[in-house]
Coordinates of C-alpha atoms in Angstrom, one line a residue:
X27 CA -19.3 10.7 -66.9
X28 CA -17.2 12.2 -64.3
X29 CA -19.9 13.0 -62.1
X30 CA -21.4 9.5 -62.5
X31 CA -18.0 7.9 -61.8
X32 CA -17.6 10.0 -58.7
X33 CA -21.2 9.0 -57.5
X34 CA -20.4 5.4 -57.9
X35 CA -17.0 5.7 -56.3
X36 CA -18.8 7.6 -53.2
X37 CA -21.5 5.0 -53.0
X38 CA -19.1 2.2 -53.0
X39 CA -16.7 4.0 -50.2
X40 CA -20.2 4.7 -48.2
X41 CA -21.2 1.2 -48.7
X42 CA -17.6 -0.2 -47.7
X43 CA -17.7 2.0 -44.5
X44 CA -21.1 0.7 -43.3
X45 CA -20.0 -3.0 -44.2
X46 CA -16.9 -2.7 -42.4
X47 CA -18.8 -1.0 -39.2
X48 CA -21.5 -3.9 -39.6
X49 CA -18.8 -6.6 -39.4
X50 CA -16.5 -5.2 -36.9
X51 CA -18.8 -4.2 -34.3
X52 CA -19.8 -7.8 -32.7
X53 CA -16.2 -8.8 -33.1
X54 CA -15.5 -5.7 -30.8
X55 CA -18.0 -6.8 -28.4
X56 CA -16.7 -10.3 -28.2
X57 CA -13.4 -8.8 -27.6
X58 CA -14.3 -6.4 -24.9
X59 CA -16.6 -9.2 -23.3
X60 CA -13.5 -11.7 -23.3
X61 CA -11.4 -8.9 -21.6
X62 CA -14.0 -8.3 -19.0
X63 CA -14.4 -12.1 -18.2
X64 CA -10.6 -12.2 -17.9
X65 CA -10.4 -9.0 -15.6
X66 CA -13.2 -10.7 -13.4
X67 CA -11.5 -14.2 -13.1
X68 CA -10.8 -15.0 -9.6
X69 CA -7.8 -17.6 -9.8
X70 CA -8.4 -20.7 -7.9
X71 CA -4.6 -20.7 -7.0
X72 CA -5.4 -18.3 -4.4
X73 CA -6.4 -19.3 -0.8
X74 CA -10.2 -19.8 -0.2
X75 CA -9.8 -16.8 2.1
X76 CA -9.2 -14.4 -0.6
X77 CA -11.1 -15.9 -3.2
X78 CA -14.3 -15.2 -0.9
X79 CA -13.0 -11.7 -0.2
X80 CA -12.8 -11.1 -3.9
X81 CA -16.1 -12.7 -4.6
X82 CA -17.7 -10.5 -2.0
X83 CA -16.2 -7.4 -3.6
X84 CA -17.1 -8.4 -7.1
X85 CA -20.7 -8.8 -6.1
X86 CA -20.8 -5.7 -3.7
X87 CA -18.0 -2.9 -4.7
X88 CA -19.3 -1.2 -1.5
X89 CA -19.4 -3.2 1.7
X90 CA -22.5 -1.8 2.9
X91 CA -24.2 -3.4 -0.2
X92 CA -23.7 -6.9 1.1
X93 CA -27.2 -8.6 1.6
X94 CA -28.4 -6.5 -1.2
X95 CA -28.8 -3.2 1.4
X96 CA -30.4 -0.3 -0.7
X97 CA -28.6 2.3 1.8
X98 CA -25.9 2.4 4.2
X99 CA -26.6 0.8 7.4
X100 CA -24.4 0.2 10.4
X101 CA -24.7 -3.6 10.7
X102 CA -23.5 -6.4 13.0
X103 CA -23.2 -9.0 10.1
X104 CA -21.1 -6.7 7.9
X105 CA -19.2 -5.8 10.8
X106 CA -18.2 -9.6 11.1
X107 CA -17.5 -9.5 7.6
X108 CA -15.1 -6.5 7.8
X109 CA -13.2 -7.7 10.8
X110 CA -12.0 -10.7 8.8
X111 CA -11.1 -8.2 6.0
X112 CA -8.9 -6.6 8.7
X113 CA -7.2 -10.2 9.3
X114 CA -6.8 -10.5 5.9
X115 CA -5.2 -7.0 5.1
X116 CA -2.9 -7.8 8.0
X117 CA -1.9 -11.1 6.5
X118 CA -1.7 -9.8 2.9
X119 CA -1.0 -6.2 3.0
X120 CA -3.1 -5.8 0.2
X121 CA -4.5 -1.9 0.3
X122 CA -7.8 -2.7 -1.2
X123 CA -9.0 -4.7 1.7
X124 CA -8.2 -1.8 4.0
X125 CA -10.0 0.7 1.6
X126 CA -13.1 -1.6 1.7
X127 CA -13.1 -1.4 5.4
X128 CA -12.7 2.3 5.4
X129 CA -15.2 3.2 3.0
X130 CA -17.7 1.4 4.8
X131 CA -17.0 3.5 8.1
X132 CA -16.7 6.7 6.1
X133 CA -20.0 6.1 4.7
X134 CA -21.8 6.1 7.9
X135 CA -19.4 8.1 10.5
X136 CA -19.3 11.8 9.6
X137 CA -16.1 14.1 10.3
X138 CA -17.1 14.7 14.0
X139 CA -17.5 10.9 14.9
X140 CA -21.2 11.0 14.9
X141 CA -23.0 7.7 13.5
X142 CA -25.5 8.0 11.1
X143 CA -29.3 7.1 12.2
X144 CA -28.0 6.4 16.0
X145 CA -30.1 6.8 19.0
X146 CA -28.2 5.9 22.0
X147 CA -31.3 5.0 23.9
X148 CA -32.2 2.1 21.9
X149 CA -29.6 0.0 23.4
X150 CA -29.3 -2.9 21.0
X151 CA -26.1 -4.8 21.7
X152 CA -25.9 -5.7 17.8
X153 CA -25.0 -2.2 17.0
X154 CA -21.7 -2.9 19.0
X155 CA -20.2 -5.0 16.6
X156 CA -19.2 -3.3 13.7
X157 CA -17.2 -1.1 15.9
X158 CA -14.5 -3.5 16.5
X159 CA -13.1 -2.2 13.1
X160 CA -12.9 1.2 14.5
X161 CA -9.7 0.2 16.6
X162 CA -7.7 -0.7 13.5
X163 CA -9.0 2.4 11.5
X164 CA -8.0 4.6 14.4
X165 CA -4.6 3.0 14.9
X166 CA -3.7 3.5 11.3
X167 CA -5.0 6.7 10.4
X168 CA -4.9 8.5 13.9
X169 CA -8.3 10.2 12.6
X170 CA -10.1 11.5 15.8
X171 CA -13.5 10.7 14.3
X172 CA -12.8 6.9 14.7
X173 CA -12.0 7.5 18.2
X174 CA -14.9 9.6 18.9
X175 CA -17.2 7.0 17.3
X176 CA -15.3 4.1 19.7
X177 CA -15.9 6.2 22.9
X178 CA -19.5 6.6 21.8
X179 CA -19.9 2.7 21.7
X180 CA -18.0 2.4 24.9
X181 CA -20.6 4.4 26.6
X182 CA -23.4 2.3 25.5
X183 CA -22.2 0.1 28.5
X184 CA -22.5 2.8 31.0
X185 CA -26.3 3.0 31.2
X186 CA -26.9 -0.2 29.2
X187 CA -30.0 -2.2 30.7
X188 CA -29.2 -5.4 32.9
X189 CA -30.8 -8.2 34.3
X190 CA -31.0 -8.6 38.4
X191 CA -27.7 -10.6 37.9
X192 CA -25.7 -8.0 36.1
X193 CA -26.3 -9.3 32.6
X194 CA -26.7 -7.0 29.5
X195 CA -30.0 -7.3 28.0
X196 CA -29.9 -8.7 24.4
X197 CA -31.9 -5.6 23.2
X198 CA -34.0 -2.9 25.1
X199 CA -37.0 -4.6 23.6
X200 CA -36.1 -8.1 25.0
X201 CA -36.0 -7.4 28.7
X202 CA -34.2 -9.7 31.3
X203 CA -33.2 -11.8 28.4
X204 CA -29.3 -12.8 27.5
X205 CA -28.8 -14.4 24.2
X206 CA -25.4 -16.3 23.3
X207 CA -25.4 -14.1 20.1
X208 CA -25.2 -11.0 22.1
X209 CA -21.7 -12.1 23.8
X210 CA -20.0 -12.0 20.4
X211 CA -21.7 -8.5 19.6
X212 CA -20.8 -6.7 22.8
X213 CA -17.7 -8.4 24.9
X214 CA -15.0 -8.5 22.5
X215 CA -15.3 -4.8 21.9
X216 CA -15.9 -4.4 25.6
X217 CA -12.9 -6.5 26.4
X218 CA -10.5 -4.4 24.1
X219 CA -11.6 -1.2 24.6
X220 CA -11.0 -1.6 28.5
X221 CA -7.8 -3.3 28.0
X222 CA -6.5 -0.7 25.5
X223 CA -8.0 2.5 27.1
X224 CA -8.6 1.8 30.7
X225 CA -6.2 -0.6 32.0
X226 CA -8.5 -3.5 32.0
X227 CA -10.6 -1.9 34.5
X228 CA -13.9 -3.7 33.0
X229 CA -12.6 -7.0 32.1
X230 CA -14.4 -8.5 35.4
X231 CA -17.6 -7.2 33.8
X232 CA -16.8 -9.0 30.4
X233 CA -16.2 -12.2 32.0
X234 CA -19.4 -12.1 34.3
X235 CA -21.5 -11.8 31.1
X236 CA -19.9 -15.3 29.9
X237 CA -20.4 -16.8 33.7
X238 CA -24.1 -15.9 33.4
X239 CA -24.6 -17.8 30.3
X240 CA -22.4 -20.7 31.2
X241 CA -24.2 -21.1 34.5
X242 CA -27.7 -20.9 33.4
X243 CA -28.0 -21.7 29.5
X244 CA -25.7 -24.9 30.0
X245 CA -27.8 -28.2 29.0
X246 CA -25.8 -30.8 31.2
X247 CA -27.3 -33.6 29.0
X248 CA -25.5 -32.3 25.9
X249 CA -22.8 -30.4 27.4
X250 CA -24.0 -27.5 25.0
X251 CA -25.9 -24.0 25.7
X252 CA -29.3 -23.2 25.1
X253 CA -29.8 -20.1 22.8
X254 CA -31.0 -17.9 25.5
X255 CA -31.7 -17.3 29.0
X256 CA -34.7 -15.2 30.3
X257 CA -33.8 -14.3 34.1
X258 CA -37.3 -13.0 34.6
X259 CA -38.7 -16.4 33.3
X260 CA -41.6 -14.6 32.2
X261 CA -41.3 -14.9 28.1
X262 CA -43.4 -17.8 26.7
X263 CA -40.5 -19.3 25.1
X264 CA -38.6 -19.7 28.6
X265 CA -38.6 -22.8 30.8
X266 CA -40.8 -21.9 33.8
X267 CA -38.2 -23.5 35.9
X268 CA -34.6 -22.4 34.5
X269 CA -35.5 -19.6 32.1
X270 CA -33.9 -21.3 29.2
X271 CA -34.9 -21.5 25.7
X272 CA -36.5 -24.6 24.3
X273 CA -33.7 -25.7 22.0
X274 CA -30.0 -25.6 21.2
X275 CA -29.1 -23.5 17.9
X276 CA -26.1 -23.7 15.9
X277 CA -25.1 -20.5 15.1
X278 CA -25.7 -19.4 18.7
X279 CA -23.1 -21.9 19.8
X280 CA -21.0 -20.6 17.1
X281 CA -21.4 -16.8 18.5
X282 CA -20.5 -18.1 22.0
X283 CA -17.2 -19.7 20.9
X284 CA -16.1 -16.8 18.6
X285 CA -16.8 -14.4 21.6
X286 CA -14.8 -16.5 23.8
X287 CA -11.7 -16.6 21.5
X288 CA -12.0 -13.2 20.6
X289 CA -12.6 -11.7 24.1
X290 CA -9.5 -13.6 25.7
X291 CA -7.1 -11.9 23.3
X292 CA -7.4 -9.0 25.8
X293 CA -7.2 -10.9 29.2
X294 CA -3.5 -10.8 30.3
X295 CA -2.4 -14.4 31.4
X296 CA -2.1 -13.3 35.2
X297 CA -6.0 -12.1 35.0
X298 CA -8.0 -14.3 37.7
X299 CA -11.1 -14.9 35.0
X300 CA -8.9 -15.9 32.2
X301 CA -8.5 -19.3 33.4
X302 CA -12.2 -19.6 33.8
X303 CA -13.0 -18.6 30.4
X304 CA -10.6 -20.7 28.9
X305 CA -12.4 -23.8 30.7
X306 CA -15.4 -22.9 29.1
X307 CA -14.0 -22.8 25.8
X308 CA -12.6 -26.3 26.4
X309 CA -16.0 -27.6 27.3
X310 CA -17.7 -26.1 24.4
X311 CA -15.1 -27.9 22.1
X312 CA -15.5 -31.2 23.7
X313 CA -19.4 -30.7 23.5
X314 CA -19.6 -29.7 19.9
X315 CA -17.0 -32.4 18.9
X316 CA -19.6 -35.1 20.2
X317 CA -22.0 -33.8 17.3
X318 CA -20.1 -33.2 14.5
X319 CA -21.2 -35.0 11.2
X320 CA -19.2 -37.5 9.5
X321 CA -19.0 -34.7 6.7
X322 CA -17.1 -32.4 9.3
X323 CA -20.2 -30.1 9.4
X324 CA -22.8 -29.6 12.2
X325 CA -26.7 -29.6 12.3
X326 CA -29.0 -26.3 12.6
X327 CA -30.1 -27.9 15.7
X328 CA -26.9 -30.0 16.1
X329 CA -28.2 -32.6 19.1
X330 CA -31.2 -33.5 17.0
X331 CA -29.4 -34.8 13.7
X332 CA -32.3 -36.8 12.6
X333 CA -35.0 -34.9 13.4
X334 CA -37.6 -34.0 10.4
X335 CA -36.0 -31.1 8.2
X336 CA -32.6 -30.7 9.9
X337 CA -29.8 -29.6 7.9
X338 CA -26.1 -29.2 7.9
X339 CA -26.0 -25.3 8.3
X340 CA -22.8 -23.0 6.7
X341 CA -22.5 -20.4 9.3
X342 CA -22.5 -22.1 12.6
X343 CA -20.3 -24.7 11.1
X344 CA -17.9 -21.9 10.2
X345 CA -17.8 -20.1 13.3
X346 CA -16.9 -23.5 15.3
X347 CA -14.0 -24.2 12.9
X348 CA -12.9 -20.5 13.6
X349 CA -13.4 -20.8 17.2
X350 CA -11.7 -24.2 17.6
X351 CA -9.0 -23.3 15.3
X352 CA -8.1 -20.1 17.1
X353 CA -8.4 -21.7 20.3
X354 CA -5.7 -24.3 19.6
X355 CA -3.5 -21.4 17.9
X356 CA -3.7 -19.4 21.2
X357 CA -2.8 -22.5 23.3
X358 CA -6.3 -22.6 25.0
X359 CA -7.3 -26.0 23.5
X360 CA -5.3 -28.9 23.0
X361 CA -3.7 -29.5 19.8
X362 CA -5.7 -32.4 19.0
X363 CA -8.5 -30.1 18.4
X364 CA -7.1 -28.8 15.3
X365 CA -8.5 -32.2 13.7
X366 CA -12.0 -31.1 14.3
X367 CA -11.3 -27.8 12.9
X368 CA -9.8 -29.0 9.6
X369 CA -12.3 -31.7 9.2
X370 CA -15.1 -29.0 9.6
X371 CA -13.4 -26.5 7.0
X372 CA -12.9 -29.5 4.4
X373 CA -16.8 -30.1 5.0
X374 CA -17.5 -26.8 4.2
X375 CA -15.6 -26.9 0.9
X376 CA -16.8 -30.3 -0.2
X377 CA -20.4 -29.8 0.8
X378 CA -21.4 -26.0 0.7
X379 CA -19.1 -24.2 -1.3
X380 CA -19.9 -23.6 -4.9
X381 CA -17.6 -22.2 -7.6
X382 CA -18.7 -20.3 -10.8
X383 CA -17.1 -20.6 -14.2
X384 CA -15.2 -17.2 -13.5
X385 CA -14.0 -18.5 -10.1
X386 CA -16.3 -16.9 -8.1
X387 CA -17.5 -18.8 -5.1
X388 CA -20.5 -19.0 -3.0
X389 CA -21.4 -20.3 0.3
X390 CA -24.7 -22.5 0.7
X391 CA -27.2 -23.6 3.2
X392 CA -27.0 -20.5 5.4
X393 CA -29.8 -19.9 8.0
X394 CA -31.0 -16.3 7.2
X395 CA -32.0 -15.3 10.8
X396 CA -33.3 -16.7 13.8
X397 CA -34.4 -15.3 17.2
X398 CA -36.8 -15.4 20.0
X399 CA -39.9 -13.7 20.8
X400 CA -40.6 -10.3 18.7
X401 CA -43.2 -10.0 16.2
X402 CA -44.2 -12.0 14.3
X403 CA -43.6 -14.3 17.5
X404 CA -40.7 -16.6 17.3
X405 CA -41.3 -19.5 19.9
X406 CA -37.7 -20.9 19.9
X407 CA -39.4 -24.6 19.0
X408 CA -37.5 -27.2 16.7
X409 CA -40.0 -26.5 14.2
X410 CA -39.5 -22.8 14.2
X411 CA -35.5 -23.4 13.6
X412 CA -36.7 -25.6 10.4
X413 CA -38.8 -22.8 9.1
X414 CA -36.4 -19.9 8.8
X415 CA -35.2 -19.2 5.4
X416 CA -32.2 -20.9 4.1
X417 CA -30.2 -18.7 1.8
X418 CA -26.9 -18.6 -0.4
X419 CA -24.3 -15.8 0.4
X420 CA -26.2 -14.4 3.4
X421 CA -23.5 -12.4 5.3
X422 CA -23.6 -14.5 8.5
X423 CA -22.2 -17.2 6.4
X424 CA -19.8 -14.9 4.1
X425 CA -18.1 -13.5 7.6
X426 CA -17.7 -16.7 9.5
X427 CA -16.4 -18.6 6.5
X428 CA -13.7 -15.8 5.7
X429 CA -12.7 -15.9 9.5
X430 CA -12.4 -19.8 9.5
X431 CA -10.4 -19.8 6.3
X432 CA -7.9 -16.9 7.3
X433 CA -7.5 -18.7 10.8
X434 CA -6.7 -22.1 9.2
X435 CA -4.6 -20.2 6.5
X436 CA -6.7 -21.9 3.9

């Protein structure tokens, strides 16, 4: 009888434990899920700049993962994003923003200061852009490898191929071509390096790059600049008389505007070329203001708003907001242009920013990429600019939006 009682008692005990385990397990999972959801919540009380920065970090814990890269790559778009994180770190003193930048650099630069997968003879001006983060890293850490890497990038300009007029080729594979994009990739870095380590010795050369594209790519009809200029006039896409690309592209205007306001940071007030560059920025601000949509945004091809398939594009709009806002803040542009920038940012929030239930934010309607020539061949036609993929959370849009939000303190 005792054995039977013990058996029954034991059986009930095992049954009870199993019952409790089965009942409790989903409850615990539910609790964990709620805790994780709470941890991942991005507060709408934060400014748009931090909401976007935290959203990017949530999706991509390592900066090199942005755009879903499978391995670390020294990338101009990630470089733009991280220049924004640097500004955010200065503004908030939040260490995680600095760490996000440093982890990226350390994944691609070894202890000796050498870049991963870098051939100096490739002469690709895009490669320079991410180097902007090295100034801040070196200033803060004093680690020699960052300064070594800075010097490596600076030496690129010493033997970089140039057009007959002295303009940097966009890339070695694009001979005698200058693209507006390239001004942002190279000139702010070049200007800062020469200002900080060479007593400004090369600032005239920096200004010359802007002069060439201003003088040769300007469309007098619209007051805007064509995407690129081929000094040889041999490219199939180039106008046989002027060498200009067939169309004006919004993001190219954005690159140009950002290049101007960022390079101007390093031109002393008494530098003879400073006034000229400020004049170019004013021309750009006046020109793009004429083509700003009622929404505050700009179209992919800004001067052909009613063209078939044309759309309000996020990255170029964000870039112009940043350039104009910074131009006003620095005193390069009249104060009334602040309204243009603010209207543009409001348009981004209303039209192109989407917010998830957990607070994560996304930027929509970003042109994935656009260029000229190459393989497959890009002819620079209106139809070509409409054919490029439109993406959500493409890095061009993420970086430009961050810069715009930080500059406007939004």
